[in-house]
mmCIF file of C-alpha atoms in Angstrom:
data_model
loop_
_atom_site.group_PDB
_atom_site.id
_atom_site.type_symbol
_atom_site.label_atom_id
_atom_site.label_comp_id
_atom_site.label_asym_id
_atom_site.label_seq_id
_atom_site.Cartn_x
_atom_site.Cartn_y
_atom_site.Cartn_z
ATOM 1 C CA MET V 157 -49.087 53.410 -0.688
ATOM 2 C CA THR V 158 -45.719 52.229 -1.955
ATOM 3 C CA ASP V 159 -44.688 48.916 -0.425
ATOM 4 C CA LEU V 160 -41.172 49.241 1.004
ATOM 5 C CA PHE V 161 -40.434 45.751 -0.326
ATOM 6 C CA ASP V 162 -41.175 46.689 -3.947
ATOM 7 C CA LYS V 163 -37.488 47.414 -4.491
ATOM 8 C CA HIS V 164 -36.640 43.839 -3.470
ATOM 9 C CA ARG V 165 -38.949 42.052 -5.919
ATOM 10 C CA HIS V 166 -36.210 41.564 -8.521
ATOM 11 C CA THR V 167 -33.991 39.986 -5.863
ATOM 12 C CA ALA V 168 -36.875 37.729 -4.828
ATOM 13 C CA GLU V 169 -37.345 36.625 -8.445
ATOM 14 C CA ARG V 170 -33.635 35.804 -8.767
ATOM 15 C CA HIS V 171 -33.776 33.843 -5.520
ATOM 16 C CA GLU V 172 -36.798 31.844 -6.644
ATOM 17 C CA ARG V 173 -35.022 31.052 -9.908
ATOM 18 C CA MET V 174 -32.022 29.831 -7.919
ATOM 19 C CA LEU V 175 -34.220 27.552 -5.801
ATOM 20 C CA SER V 176 -35.865 26.148 -8.932
ATOM 21 C CA LEU V 177 -32.420 24.971 -10.048
ATOM 22 C CA GLY V 178 -31.551 23.130 -6.832
ATOM 23 C CA ALA V 179 -30.316 23.993 -3.335
ATOM 24 C CA ASN V 180 -30.108 27.458 -1.828
ATOM 25 C CA ALA V 181 -26.596 28.413 -2.889
ATOM 26 C CA VAL V 182 -26.569 31.577 -0.788
ATOM 27 C CA GLY V 183 -28.263 30.132 2.298
ATOM 28 C CA LEU V 184 -26.973 26.605 2.656
ATOM 29 C CA THR V 185 -27.215 24.841 6.019
ATOM 30 C CA ASN V 186 -24.321 22.831 7.391
ATOM 31 C CA ASP V 187 -26.052 20.138 9.433
ATOM 32 C CA ARG V 188 -22.852 19.378 11.321
ATOM 33 C CA ILE V 189 -19.247 20.563 11.116
ATOM 34 C CA LEU V 190 -16.861 17.634 11.425
ATOM 35 C CA SER V 191 -13.512 19.398 11.014
ATOM 36 C CA PRO V 192 -11.995 22.438 9.285
ATOM 37 C CA THR V 193 -12.394 20.609 5.969
ATOM 38 C CA ARG V 194 -15.496 18.381 6.375
ATOM 39 C CA ALA V 195 -19.202 18.896 7.106
ATOM 40 C CA ILE V 196 -22.462 17.009 6.830
ATOM 41 C CA ILE V 197 -24.644 18.797 4.264
ATOM 42 C CA ASP V 198 -28.013 17.345 3.314
ATOM 43 C CA GLY V 199 -27.007 14.066 4.949
ATOM 44 C CA ARG V 200 -23.749 13.722 2.988
ATOM 45 C CA GLU V 201 -20.175 14.132 4.155
ATOM 46 C CA THR V 202 -18.856 17.007 2.070
ATOM 47 C CA VAL V 203 -15.387 18.429 1.446
ATOM 48 C CA LEU V 204 -15.381 22.101 2.429
ATOM 49 C CA ALA V 205 -13.642 24.246 -0.162
ATOM 50 C CA GLY V 206 -15.276 27.581 0.576
ATOM 51 C CA THR V 207 -14.702 28.464 4.235
ATOM 52 C CA ASN V 208 -11.808 30.997 4.273
ATOM 53 C CA ASN V 209 -10.397 28.838 7.089
ATOM 54 C CA TYR V 210 -6.909 29.425 5.706
ATOM 55 C CA MET V 211 -4.912 28.185 8.688
ATOM 56 C CA GLY V 212 -7.360 25.375 9.529
ATOM 57 C CA ILE V 213 -7.363 26.565 13.106
ATOM 58 C CA THR V 214 -11.029 26.287 14.139
ATOM 59 C CA PHE V 215 -10.786 22.891 15.841
ATOM 60 C CA GLU V 216 -7.431 23.339 17.616
ATOM 61 C CA ALA V 217 -7.722 21.932 21.127
ATOM 62 C CA ASP V 218 -5.865 24.776 22.866
ATOM 63 C CA CYS V 219 -7.984 27.444 21.136
ATOM 64 C CA ILE V 220 -11.186 25.651 22.123
ATOM 65 C CA ALA V 221 -9.943 25.209 25.703
ATOM 66 C CA ALA V 222 -9.073 28.906 25.940
ATOM 67 C CA GLY V 223 -12.588 29.827 24.852
ATOM 68 C CA GLN V 224 -14.176 27.412 27.314
ATOM 69 C CA GLU V 225 -12.092 28.740 30.190
ATOM 70 C CA ALA V 226 -12.974 32.356 29.347
ATOM 71 C CA LEU V 227 -16.654 31.446 29.117
ATOM 72 C CA ALA V 228 -16.531 29.935 32.611
ATOM 73 C CA LEU V 229 -14.509 32.789 34.137
ATOM 74 C CA TYR V 230 -16.020 35.857 32.476
ATOM 75 C CA GLY V 231 -19.469 34.789 31.272
ATOM 76 C CA THR V 232 -21.151 34.789 27.895
ATOM 77 C CA GLY V 233 -20.843 38.429 26.862
ATOM 78 C CA THR V 234 -19.682 41.924 27.742
ATOM 79 C CA THR V 235 -23.184 43.474 27.415
ATOM 80 C CA GLY V 236 -21.916 46.831 26.196
ATOM 81 C CA SER V 237 -19.242 48.839 24.432
ATOM 82 C CA ARG V 238 -15.786 49.384 25.831
ATOM 83 C CA ILE V 239 -16.470 53.128 25.979
ATOM 84 C CA ALA V 240 -19.513 52.592 28.213
ATOM 85 C CA ASN V 241 -18.692 49.389 30.108
ATOM 86 C CA GLY V 242 -14.919 49.426 30.086
ATOM 87 C CA SER V 243 -12.505 46.867 28.703
ATOM 88 C CA TYR V 244 -11.790 43.401 29.987
ATOM 89 C CA ALA V 245 -8.112 42.745 30.628
ATOM 90 C CA MET V 246 -8.100 40.214 27.791
ATOM 91 C CA HIS V 247 -9.267 42.889 25.301
ATOM 92 C CA ARG V 248 -6.105 44.809 26.052
ATOM 93 C CA GLU V 249 -4.022 41.631 26.026
ATOM 94 C CA LEU V 250 -5.231 40.675 22.541
ATOM 95 C CA GLU V 251 -4.555 44.175 21.232
ATOM 96 C CA ARG V 252 -1.002 44.027 22.603
ATOM 97 C CA GLU V 253 -0.485 40.567 21.116
ATOM 98 C CA LEU V 254 -1.739 41.689 17.701
ATOM 99 C CA ALA V 255 0.329 44.871 17.783
ATOM 100 C CA GLY V 256 3.413 42.783 18.509
ATOM 101 C CA PHE V 257 2.592 40.271 15.778
ATOM 102 C CA LEU V 258 2.063 43.103 13.283
ATOM 103 C CA ASN V 259 5.147 45.030 14.455
ATOM 104 C CA ARG V 260 2.948 48.105 15.028
ATOM 105 C CA ARG V 261 2.835 50.366 18.056
ATOM 106 C CA HIS V 262 -0.949 50.525 18.300
ATOM 107 C CA CYS V 263 -3.873 48.196 17.645
ATOM 108 C CA ILE V 264 -7.628 48.569 18.102
ATOM 109 C CA MET V 265 -9.935 45.554 18.178
ATOM 110 C CA PHE V 266 -13.417 45.637 16.636
ATOM 111 C CA THR V 267 -16.326 43.259 17.123
ATOM 112 C CA THR V 268 -16.399 42.140 13.466
ATOM 113 C CA GLY V 269 -14.130 42.462 10.459
ATOM 114 C CA TYR V 270 -16.829 44.471 8.703
ATOM 115 C CA GLN V 271 -16.810 46.956 11.565
ATOM 116 C CA ALA V 272 -13.022 47.164 11.451
ATOM 117 C CA ASN V 273 -13.226 48.744 8.001
ATOM 118 C CA LEU V 274 -16.201 50.914 8.979
ATOM 119 C CA GLY V 275 -14.468 52.028 12.156
ATOM 120 C CA MET V 276 -11.042 52.709 10.686
ATOM 121 C CA LEU V 277 -12.260 54.550 7.604
ATOM 122 C CA ALA V 278 -14.915 56.596 9.417
ATOM 123 C CA GLY V 279 -12.389 57.438 12.138
ATOM 124 C CA LEU V 280 -9.536 58.372 9.821
ATOM 125 C CA ALA V 281 -11.410 60.388 7.192
ATOM 126 C CA GLY V 282 -14.058 63.083 7.428
ATOM 127 C CA PRO V 283 -16.066 65.392 5.178
ATOM 128 C CA LYS V 284 -13.066 67.590 4.324
ATOM 129 C CA ASP V 285 -10.920 64.590 3.321
ATOM 130 C CA THR V 286 -10.708 62.395 0.216
ATOM 131 C CA ILE V 287 -10.490 58.606 0.090
ATOM 132 C CA TYR V 288 -8.976 57.093 -3.060
ATOM 133 C CA LEU V 289 -10.293 53.581 -3.390
ATOM 134 C CA ASP V 290 -9.462 50.625 -5.615
ATOM 135 C CA ALA V 291 -12.655 50.016 -7.607
ATOM 136 C CA ASP V 292 -12.734 46.297 -6.690
ATOM 137 C CA SER V 293 -12.636 46.898 -2.937
ATOM 138 C CA HIS V 294 -14.810 44.956 -0.499
ATOM 139 C CA SER V 295 -18.292 46.252 0.348
ATOM 140 C CA SER V 296 -17.228 46.969 3.926
ATOM 141 C CA ILE V 297 -14.640 49.413 2.590
ATOM 142 C CA TYR V 298 -17.217 51.180 0.455
ATOM 143 C CA ASP V 299 -19.569 51.366 3.429
ATOM 144 C CA GLY V 300 -16.790 52.779 5.600
ATOM 145 C CA CYS V 301 -16.172 55.482 2.999
ATOM 146 C CA THR V 302 -19.875 56.366 3.013
ATOM 147 C CA LEU V 303 -19.974 56.532 6.813
ATOM 148 C CA SER V 304 -16.901 58.781 6.889
ATOM 149 C CA GLY V 305 -18.556 61.484 4.765
ATOM 150 C CA ALA V 306 -15.292 61.912 2.869
ATOM 151 C CA LYS V 307 -15.174 62.502 -0.860
ATOM 152 C CA LEU V 308 -14.731 59.163 -2.623
ATOM 153 C CA VAL V 309 -12.568 58.791 -5.730
ATOM 154 C CA ARG V 310 -12.324 55.357 -7.346
ATOM 155 C CA PHE V 311 -9.313 54.318 -9.394
ATOM 156 C CA ARG V 312 -9.030 51.360 -11.739
ATOM 157 C CA HIS V 313 -8.312 48.039 -10.059
ATOM 158 C CA ASN V 314 -4.622 47.551 -9.268
ATOM 159 C CA ASP V 315 -3.727 50.519 -11.500
ATOM 160 C CA ALA V 316 -1.222 52.788 -9.760
ATOM 161 C CA SER V 317 -0.885 55.001 -12.847
ATOM 162 C CA ASP V 318 -4.622 55.725 -12.779
ATOM 163 C CA LEU V 319 -4.330 56.642 -9.095
ATOM 164 C CA ASP V 320 -1.406 58.927 -9.966
ATOM 165 C CA LYS V 321 -3.522 60.762 -12.569
ATOM 166 C CA ARG V 322 -6.456 61.211 -10.204
ATOM 167 C CA LEU V 323 -4.211 62.522 -7.441
ATOM 168 C CA THR V 324 -2.568 64.959 -9.835
ATOM 169 C CA ARG V 325 -5.950 66.349 -10.895
ATOM 170 C CA SER V 326 -6.986 66.993 -7.281
ATOM 171 C CA GLU V 327 -3.735 68.315 -5.790
ATOM 172 C CA ASP V 328 -5.246 71.643 -4.662
ATOM 173 C CA GLU V 329 -8.498 70.408 -3.103
ATOM 174 C CA GLY V 330 -7.181 70.453 0.476
ATOM 175 C CA GLY V 331 -7.948 68.037 3.309
ATOM 176 C CA GLY V 332 -6.278 64.732 4.074
ATOM 177 C CA ARG V 333 -5.891 62.010 1.469
ATOM 178 C CA LEU V 334 -6.193 58.313 2.231
ATOM 179 C CA VAL V 335 -5.556 55.559 -0.332
ATOM 180 C CA VAL V 336 -7.047 52.117 0.309
ATOM 181 C CA VAL V 337 -5.973 48.826 -1.312
ATOM 182 C CA GLU V 338 -6.258 45.157 -0.340
ATOM 183 C CA GLY V 339 -3.565 42.560 0.254
ATOM 184 C CA ILE V 340 -5.494 39.758 -1.448
ATOM 185 C CA TYR V 341 -8.784 40.611 -3.129
ATOM 186 C CA SER V 342 -11.517 38.361 -1.827
ATOM 187 C CA MET V 343 -13.268 37.398 -5.059
ATOM 188 C CA LEU V 344 -10.462 36.675 -7.536
ATOM 189 C CA GLY V 345 -7.474 36.130 -5.249
ATOM 190 C CA ASP V 346 -5.201 38.700 -6.896
ATOM 191 C CA ARG V 347 -2.812 40.951 -4.952
ATOM 192 C CA ALA V 348 -2.334 44.703 -5.002
ATOM 193 C CA PRO V 349 0.962 45.735 -6.729
ATOM 194 C CA LEU V 350 2.037 47.393 -3.497
ATOM 195 C CA ALA V 351 5.437 48.659 -4.685
ATOM 196 C CA ASP V 352 3.723 50.609 -7.483
ATOM 197 C CA PHE V 353 1.345 52.256 -5.022
ATOM 198 C CA VAL V 354 4.176 53.092 -2.628
ATOM 199 C CA ALA V 355 6.002 54.832 -5.500
ATOM 200 C CA VAL V 356 2.894 56.962 -6.095
ATOM 201 C CA LYS V 357 2.697 57.660 -2.367
ATOM 202 C CA LYS V 358 6.249 59.000 -2.339
ATOM 203 C CA LYS V 359 5.335 61.318 -5.210
ATOM 204 C CA HIS V 360 2.071 62.667 -3.791
ATOM 205 C CA GLY V 361 2.358 62.260 -0.014
ATOM 206 C CA PHE V 362 -0.899 60.572 0.987
ATOM 207 C CA GLN V 363 -1.520 58.084 3.801
ATOM 208 C CA LEU V 364 -1.932 54.422 2.834
ATOM 209 C CA LEU V 365 -4.213 51.767 4.327
ATOM 210 C CA VAL V 366 -3.948 48.095 3.348
ATOM 211 C CA ASP V 367 -6.809 45.734 4.125
ATOM 212 C CA GLU V 368 -5.017 42.475 4.926
ATOM 213 C CA ALA V 369 -8.204 40.502 5.698
ATOM 214 C CA HIS V 370 -7.388 37.653 3.303
ATOM 215 C CA SER V 371 -3.590 38.006 3.482
ATOM 216 C CA PHE V 372 -3.048 38.226 7.251
ATOM 217 C CA GLY V 373 -1.490 34.952 8.388
ATOM 218 C CA VAL V 374 -1.103 33.942 4.746
ATOM 219 C CA LEU V 375 1.580 36.129 3.131
ATOM 220 C CA GLY V 376 5.028 37.265 4.214
ATOM 221 C CA LYS V 377 7.893 35.663 6.069
ATOM 222 C CA ASN V 378 6.205 36.626 9.348
ATOM 223 C CA GLY V 379 2.639 36.051 8.173
ATOM 224 C CA ARG V 380 1.712 39.707 8.505
ATOM 225 C CA GLY V 381 0.340 40.033 4.982
ATOM 226 C CA LEU V 382 1.167 41.630 1.649
ATOM 227 C CA ALA V 383 3.205 44.493 3.100
ATOM 228 C CA ASP V 384 5.339 41.914 4.939
ATOM 229 C CA GLU V 385 5.781 39.855 1.756
ATOM 230 C CA ALA V 386 6.729 42.948 -0.261
ATOM 231 C CA GLY V 387 9.106 44.333 2.387
ATOM 232 C CA LEU V 388 7.147 47.599 2.471
ATOM 233 C CA GLU V 389 5.653 47.658 5.960
ATOM 234 C CA ASP V 390 7.294 50.990 6.810
ATOM 235 C CA ASP V 391 5.503 52.571 3.836
ATOM 236 C CA VAL V 392 2.037 51.417 4.961
ATOM 237 C CA ASP V 393 0.434 53.729 7.507
ATOM 238 C CA PHE V 394 -2.527 51.600 8.557
ATOM 239 C CA VAL V 395 -3.411 47.916 8.447
ATOM 240 C CA VAL V 396 -6.900 46.443 8.780
ATOM 241 C CA GLY V 397 -7.726 42.778 9.228
ATOM 242 C CA THR V 398 -10.252 40.267 10.460
ATOM 243 C CA PHE V 399 -10.353 37.373 12.912
ATOM 244 C CA SER V 400 -12.760 35.379 10.736
ATOM 245 C CA LYS V 401 -10.176 34.068 8.264
ATOM 246 C CA SER V 402 -6.745 32.910 9.469
ATOM 247 C CA ILE V 403 -7.596 33.394 13.159
ATOM 248 C CA GLY V 404 -10.718 31.255 12.861
ATOM 249 C CA ALA V 405 -12.923 33.374 15.137
ATOM 250 C CA ILE V 406 -15.002 36.554 14.778
ATOM 251 C CA GLY V 407 -13.801 40.144 15.072
ATOM 252 C CA GLY V 408 -11.420 42.562 13.423
ATOM 253 C CA PHE V 409 -8.565 44.975 14.027
ATOM 254 C CA GLY V 410 -6.907 48.158 12.860
ATOM 255 C CA ALA V 411 -3.265 48.913 13.540
ATOM 256 C CA GLY V 412 -0.749 51.694 12.948
ATOM 257 C CA ASN V 413 2.142 53.706 14.334
ATOM 258 C CA HIS V 414 0.708 57.239 14.362
ATOM 259 C CA PRO V 415 1.105 58.827 17.836
ATOM 260 C CA LEU V 416 -2.587 59.833 17.846
ATOM 261 C CA PHE V 417 -3.821 56.440 16.652
ATOM 262 C CA ASN V 418 -5.723 55.658 19.845
ATOM 263 C CA MET V 419 -7.884 58.763 19.352
ATOM 264 C CA LEU V 420 -9.798 56.597 16.890
ATOM 265 C CA ARG V 421 -11.392 54.982 19.946
ATOM 266 C CA TYR V 422 -13.150 58.305 20.632
ATOM 267 C CA ALA V 423 -13.845 59.273 17.008
ATOM 268 C CA SER V 424 -15.013 56.003 15.490
ATOM 269 C CA ARG V 425 -18.732 55.391 15.932
ATOM 270 C CA PRO V 426 -18.593 51.661 15.012
ATOM 271 C CA TYR V 427 -16.127 51.196 17.886
ATOM 272 C CA MET V 428 -17.911 53.493 20.339
ATOM 273 C CA PHE V 429 -21.449 52.198 19.892
ATOM 274 C CA THR V 430 -21.023 48.427 19.482
ATOM 275 C CA ALA V 431 -20.788 45.866 22.262
ATOM 276 C CA SER V 432 -17.233 44.614 22.610
ATOM 277 C CA PRO V 433 -16.279 41.041 21.617
ATOM 278 C CA SER V 434 -17.296 38.261 24.000
ATOM 279 C CA PRO V 435 -14.715 36.764 26.378
ATOM 280 C CA ALA V 436 -14.772 33.403 24.581
ATOM 281 C CA THR V 437 -14.163 35.054 21.213
ATOM 282 C CA VAL V 438 -11.260 37.113 22.543
ATOM 283 C CA ALA V 439 -9.667 34.113 24.251
ATOM 284 C CA THR V 440 -9.849 31.869 21.189
ATOM 285 C CA SER V 441 -8.479 34.693 19.021
ATOM 286 C CA LEU V 442 -5.587 35.271 21.400
ATOM 287 C CA ALA V 443 -4.688 31.579 21.399
ATOM 288 C CA ALA V 444 -4.920 31.484 17.601
ATOM 289 C CA VAL V 445 -2.644 34.506 17.075
ATOM 290 C CA ARG V 446 -0.013 32.908 19.297
ATOM 291 C CA LYS V 447 -0.352 29.660 17.363
ATOM 292 C CA LEU V 448 0.134 31.432 14.026
ATOM 293 C CA LYS V 449 3.301 33.004 15.375
ATOM 294 C CA ALA V 450 4.624 29.696 16.724
ATOM 295 C CA GLU V 451 3.700 27.513 13.738
ATOM 296 C CA PRO V 452 4.887 29.027 10.418
ATOM 297 C CA GLU V 453 4.587 25.554 8.885
ATOM 298 C CA ARG V 454 0.846 26.184 8.556
ATOM 299 C CA ARG V 455 1.597 29.019 6.158
ATOM 300 C CA GLU V 456 3.999 26.811 4.226
ATOM 301 C CA LYS V 457 1.417 24.019 3.928
ATOM 302 C CA LEU V 458 -1.197 26.515 2.749
ATOM 303 C CA ALA V 459 1.123 27.732 -0.013
ATOM 304 C CA VAL V 460 1.730 24.165 -1.208
ATOM 305 C CA ASN V 461 -1.989 23.325 -1.111
ATOM 306 C CA SER V 462 -2.882 26.526 -2.970
ATOM 307 C CA ALA V 463 -0.433 25.762 -5.764
ATOM 308 C CA ARG V 464 -1.709 22.184 -6.005
ATOM 309 C CA LEU V 465 -5.341 23.289 -6.481
ATOM 310 C CA PHE V 466 -4.419 26.147 -8.826
ATOM 311 C CA ASN V 467 -2.334 23.889 -11.064
ATOM 312 C CA GLY V 468 -4.964 21.142 -10.979
ATOM 313 C CA PHE V 469 -7.655 23.539 -12.158
ATOM 314 C CA LYS V 470 -5.336 24.876 -14.846
ATOM 315 C CA ALA V 471 -4.808 21.317 -16.103
ATOM 316 C CA LEU V 472 -8.595 20.919 -16.358
ATOM 317 C CA GLY V 473 -8.729 23.960 -18.642
ATOM 318 C CA LEU V 474 -10.787 26.058 -16.236
ATOM 319 C CA ALA V 475 -10.771 29.843 -16.666
ATOM 320 C CA LEU V 476 -9.403 31.205 -13.400
ATOM 321 C CA GLY V 477 -9.911 34.589 -11.801
ATOM 322 C CA CYS V 478 -6.236 35.520 -11.826
ATOM 323 C CA ASP V 479 -2.851 34.111 -12.858
ATOM 324 C CA ALA V 480 -1.261 34.275 -9.409
ATOM 325 C CA VAL V 481 -1.317 31.379 -6.942
ATOM 326 C CA SER V 482 -3.406 32.309 -3.923
ATOM 327 C CA PRO V 483 -5.546 30.531 -1.306
ATOM 328 C CA ILE V 484 -8.492 31.948 -3.262
ATOM 329 C CA VAL V 485 -8.983 30.078 -6.537
ATOM 330 C CA ALA V 486 -11.947 31.462 -8.482
ATOM 331 C CA VAL V 487 -13.429 29.796 -11.577
ATOM 332 C CA ASN V 488 -15.085 32.046 -14.148
ATOM 333 C CA CYS V 489 -18.449 30.869 -15.499
ATOM 334 C CA PRO V 490 -20.395 32.331 -18.445
ATOM 335 C CA ASP V 491 -23.706 33.262 -16.800
ATOM 336 C CA GLU V 492 -25.793 33.023 -13.645
ATOM 337 C CA VAL V 493 -27.859 29.970 -14.583
ATOM 338 C CA SER V 494 -24.876 27.822 -15.607
ATOM 339 C CA THR V 495 -22.963 28.908 -12.487
ATOM 340 C CA ILE V 496 -25.846 27.810 -10.251
ATOM 341 C CA ALA V 497 -26.148 24.528 -12.153
ATOM 342 C CA MET V 498 -22.438 23.771 -11.755
ATOM 343 C CA TRP V 499 -22.539 24.694 -8.054
ATOM 344 C CA ASN V 500 -25.405 22.250 -7.507
ATOM 345 C CA ALA V 501 -23.602 19.501 -9.417
ATOM 346 C CA LEU V 502 -20.490 19.993 -7.293
ATOM 347 C CA LEU V 503 -22.475 19.918 -4.062
ATOM 348 C CA LYS V 504 -24.187 16.669 -5.064
ATOM 349 C CA ALA V 505 -20.786 15.234 -5.962
ATOM 350 C CA GLY V 506 -19.516 16.055 -2.469
ATOM 351 C CA VAL V 507 -17.684 19.407 -2.517
ATOM 352 C CA TYR V 508 -18.888 22.779 -1.229
ATOM 353 C CA VAL V 509 -17.586 25.963 -2.857
ATOM 354 C CA ASN V 510 -18.762 29.573 -2.713
ATOM 355 C CA ILE V 511 -21.011 30.968 -5.419
ATOM 356 C CA ALA V 512 -20.429 34.638 -6.259
ATOM 357 C CA LEU V 513 -22.782 36.526 -8.563
ATOM 358 C CA PRO V 514 -23.315 40.151 -9.622
ATOM 359 C CA PRO V 515 -23.567 42.744 -8.190
ATOM 360 C CA GLY V 516 -21.156 41.393 -5.571
ATOM 361 C CA THR V 517 -18.389 40.542 -8.041
ATOM 362 C CA PRO V 518 -15.892 42.646 -10.004
ATOM 363 C CA GLY V 519 -16.844 43.241 -13.609
ATOM 364 C CA LYS V 520 -20.208 41.499 -13.101
ATOM 365 C CA GLN V 521 -18.462 38.127 -13.308
ATOM 366 C CA CYS V 522 -20.137 34.862 -12.301
ATOM 367 C CA LEU V 523 -17.761 32.857 -10.128
ATOM 368 C CA LEU V 524 -17.328 29.585 -8.293
ATOM 369 C CA ARG V 525 -14.874 30.533 -5.572
ATOM 370 C CA CYS V 526 -12.703 28.026 -3.726
ATOM 371 C CA SER V 527 -10.677 28.830 -0.628
ATOM 372 C CA VAL V 528 -7.823 26.549 0.355
ATOM 373 C CA SER V 529 -6.914 25.588 3.929
ATOM 374 C CA ALA V 530 -3.679 24.454 5.520
ATOM 375 C CA ALA V 531 -5.818 21.686 7.021
ATOM 376 C CA HIS V 532 -6.632 20.215 3.605
ATOM 377 C CA SER V 533 -4.698 17.029 2.908
ATOM 378 C CA PHE V 534 -3.315 16.340 -0.553
ATOM 379 C CA GLU V 535 -6.120 13.795 -0.850
ATOM 380 C CA ASP V 536 -8.647 16.585 -0.156
ATOM 381 C CA ILE V 537 -7.134 18.834 -2.812
ATOM 382 C CA ASP V 538 -7.002 16.032 -5.353
ATOM 383 C CA ARG V 539 -10.599 15.100 -4.521
ATOM 384 C CA ILE V 540 -11.721 18.675 -5.223
ATOM 385 C CA ILE V 541 -9.877 18.648 -8.554
ATOM 386 C CA THR V 542 -11.357 15.261 -9.462
ATOM 387 C CA LEU V 543 -14.902 16.363 -8.676
ATOM 388 C CA PHE V 544 -14.517 19.538 -10.706
ATOM 389 C CA GLY V 545 -13.205 17.369 -13.550
ATOM 390 C CA GLU V 546 -16.226 15.071 -13.323
ATOM 391 C CA VAL V 547 -18.636 18.011 -13.373
ATOM 392 C CA VAL V 548 -16.836 19.492 -16.379
ATOM 393 C CA ALA V 549 -17.049 16.113 -18.156
ATOM 394 C CA GLN V 550 -20.803 16.082 -17.528
ATOM 395 C CA GLY V 551 -21.100 19.242 -19.605
ATOM 396 C CA HIS V 552 -21.911 21.614 -16.750
ATOM 397 C CA TYR V 553 -19.026 23.984 -17.504
ATOM 398 C CA LYS V 554 -18.274 26.330 -20.344
ATOM 399 C CA LYS V 555 -15.635 29.049 -20.269
ATOM 400 C CA ALA V 556 -16.886 32.574 -19.749
ATOM 401 C CA GLY V 557 -16.748 34.806 -22.819
#
């Protein structure tokens, strides 16, 4: 008999090797969260530089109070999907609030950000359609493409000319065509060249979806994301995002202007067959969206903090994931073992960052990934830079390649 776990033995060996080098870098426990930027880890107060808490909104008193009130009024959970059990009034209220924030006519809320991509892609595309996908897209996007049953065509990362060629070769295949890009790519922090993709759209006539998970609340004069920053919102048909980054909660959304958009509620299995978000989650998300709208200074502080960390790392001579300033600042490392060693050294020094290893990284890169928050003080940012400098001086870092 073949053991079903045989296929996981290589992963188990890699995990054991990781543990032999120090802490569990992919299963760390935060003993206590002190603030958006501090936690107790292994008995030490640690600067958090890997949370995706871009707006630093998780400890805001009014968001917490909104969640507590909803918990008392509506209970702990909805115990079913909105199709089966109906919607709570606050589900509809949050969708209206998000639609208004995004300047879109329609918005659908999902229980997680992962499900937002599954639900939107599987609802929009079917077996007779084709999805053209940036090769560096998030796993949730790939999984949504698989669930849809559509034909999948990958194009080179951020390469509109490669997309143009692939569209030209398949002009007569029939069916709908959906192109998917991301506002900010989650591993390296680079942006899609949206104007280039819009030019290709005008030539070929496809529909365009932008995943703004890491750019919602972060980019644009209104905080709506890359399309807002680029002034191209009218050229983007669908927007997907998550509550787990700038909103500081859990959940996701899809939005658009198509008159049949709400039919996705009856065609999207991840929406139809998942319990709806809990009252407390919806209430905290609603309060957070209103706060983002009312406090653009958070976005301004995030931009300043991001540039400060980016430039500090540049001055240390670190090889960074991309040349553009972003709240995601990724450091390239030469191999898995040295990446794990540097991560452990940083944790012991008092800073937590994300470790990202193949196959979950573009180009099989080994990365130490930092995410900046508006809640970081300049002292926090400088502390992170100093600790990276100390670890580099100890000989834990060599440039990749």
